[in-house]
Amino acid sequence: MRSEFDTAGNDAGHGVGQPVVRKEDLPFLTGQATFTDDLEAPDALHLVVVRAPVAHARLNAVNADAARSVAGVRGVFSAADLRAAGIGVIPALTRAAPFAFNDRSGAQLPDPAQFALAEDRIRYVGEPVAFVVADTRAAARDAADLVELDYLELPVAVAYRDAVNSDSMPLWPEHGRNVSFEWDLGDRAASDAAFARADHAIELELVNNRVCIAFMEPRSATASWDGRRYTLTTGSQGAPGLKAHLLTVFGIAAPDIRVITPATGGGFGARGGVYPEFVMTLYAARKLGQPVRWAAERSESFLADCQSRDHQFKAALAFDADGTFKALRVHADWRHGAYLTSRSAWVMTQYLPPTVGGVYRTGPLDLTLRGLFSNTAPQSAYRGVGRVEATYIIESLVDAAARHLSVDPATLRERNLVPPTAMPWRAAGGAEYPSGDFPANLERALELADHAGLARRREAAAGRGALFGFGIAMFIENDGGAPIEFATVRARRDGDVELLAGTQDFGMGHQTVYSQVLCDQLGIDFDNVHVYEGDTDLIPEGSGSHGSRSGRVGGGAIVKSADAFIERGRELAADLLEAAIGDIDYVRQDQRFTIRGTDRSADIADLAAAAQDRGQTFEGKAQFLTERPAFSNGAQVAEVEIDPDTGHITLVKHIIVMDAGRVLNPLIVDGQMHGGLAQGLGQAWLEDTVYDDQTGQLLSGSFMDYTLPRAADLPDFDIAYNEIAEADNPLGVKGAGEGPTSGSPAAFMNAVRDAIAHAGGNPSELHMPATPERVWRALQTG
């Protein structure tokens, strides 16, 4: 991986902007980190879930007699047991403020009741229908195999055509159809008029393939009941948010449950809500009076983890003879699965439509989003949710328009980019971009890609018998997620400082970056900062990490809490030194509170000890609130070579120029670029979650059938930054983690389609993932 930053060492210090090596890495690299399934619980029982073997059925009965006879089994439980305990639904939040919205008819969205265990109907393969708790995992597995389900299979709605068809059996009879909602945005009349006046229009059908999340650490949970309250330990994207949802499910008060999130191996949006297994383990722990553990096997993860993406688009772009864009039309079908999981419908409307026109002056927009129930696993957010889709739509259209006009795709983009002088810019989808230099991003990416040498490289590839493709994608994304965050900075008697943050690290390097921020704010040594997240007893408030918000919103809270810490220190120092507060200064380089104009002072340790001796604390608390999203943006370039005989693609080069605002730690942000690019390229190239249209059975249920990108598949990434500070937060940061994922599928697919077009094939025939077979077939259909 090549980056413009020198990450060889840390001689310049540990503050913001320095490529500091992550302080949290040693435990992970040496196997000492503690994930949920690593926790010692010698008296714990083991839980195994019985999952539905069919995609759609009326569930008549669960027979557990044989299972209960297995030695070591403590109980077998079904929906009736949870219902008798008063356990409610896992909230969809489709009708809860601020996530509720109405469809185009003005009606509320459906509120499908997802219980931890299927009640009277099975709606997807792998849905939980019962669970077994036993002394050992082996006994629980054996007993689970003996649970008998009495069910009547029903017709499935899996294919898009079946979900849309009014004659298909509805998954939710009370809703009456499998179209969950239809929602509009833009100005249809203005768009239609612009299309009628334009010299040209092109239309594309695009597929945004369904993917599984493939966490490095499979989901797991350990629950206990101490006679007074529950404790749940599990990987999550925010313990306070998870706790809030569990209070609703169990109908209990905040003091009645504690949620702990230890080391977590990946989140990406899909660890943000309540999973059924959390409810099962908590119920069983109280019912049986012992801790209960559950850990997913990888095959379970494919069936039961929330999945993502899964759209079909019809999109059109109108433009004049000189290539000036005039209007945009988008129809999006979203096959979201059997349920609408927590906030998922709201998330899709918040992230896809606002930026669907990208960084261009597109003219008026006409957009329709249609949700579809299907007999497939439910969906959640996933890295770049909505932004991947918006970028893929507009960037595919721009390349198709360039082919139609026989102009260089880079030239067509330059002609239509929003200039920096037009900021703030309101996009056709409603987003308001406060800052950015989109032409500079493109210019830098083309320079790094040696755009001037394209013809030479294309000819050289042809000499080797390969097809050459070059693809560009501009991207922009609305970052931020929840607009408010909390933090506390607290002094210890030894002079070290503890940071209690409401965000949640699941691989992003918060220990390091947050320590860097406090180095700058307080002057304290990097190694003397201790960061804590993920325990609702210690940190009861917080919105977790999602939507590329941690650096911007979480970092803002840290800066504000550091300010409050200094003010509290001035109060304590004034009391200890017998001076007026107004005469106390904090000298960062010495980490001392000093009476101005004298040599009398006290350090952090002195004040922490004085406060604790009086039963007080030396701490600063603060919340930080943003009023709008930020918009990170950039440009990506992909260069590929294709074997025309096999359709095999080699990714030769991939470049990203990223405006993430101020870069807090270049080494960590480089890592975000690397991982985000790999995930986006994986979707475009290799990954595909496939269900059988007739039965709803999952056909890609293991890593034998579902391919993730490997290091050998990817080139060294060329990374550059265009740092334009974001004015709405004290650190000047925008989001970093999702931008690379948002742009990479479009850049890669544009490169592959470019190669196919130059070979006389039909690029519009190719959909993600660009497997060798699909590429070969597109080459045959010129």
Coordinates of C-alpha atoms in Angstrom, one line a residue, residues 33 52 95 215 286 331 371 465 482 489 497 508 515-516 523 584 586 748:
A33 CA -7.2 -9.8 23.2
A52 CA -36.0 -23.3 10.2
R95 CA -43.3 4.0 13.3
F215 CA -17.3 -10.6 10.3
R286 CA -32.7 -16.0 34.3
H331 CA -36.3 3.7 -9.8
G371 CA -39.2 -1.9 -0.6
G465 CA -3.1 -10.9 -25.4
A482 CA -26.4 10.0 15.3
V489 CA -12.1 12.8 30.8
V497 CA -6.0 10.3 32.4
M508 CA -10.9 1.3 14.1
S515 CA -5.1 9.3 22.9
Q516 CA -3.6 11.5 20.2
G523 CA -0.4 18.0 26.6
I584 CA -5.3 30.0 37.2
Y586 CA -3.3 25.5 32.5
F748 CA -13.9 -1.4 -10.8

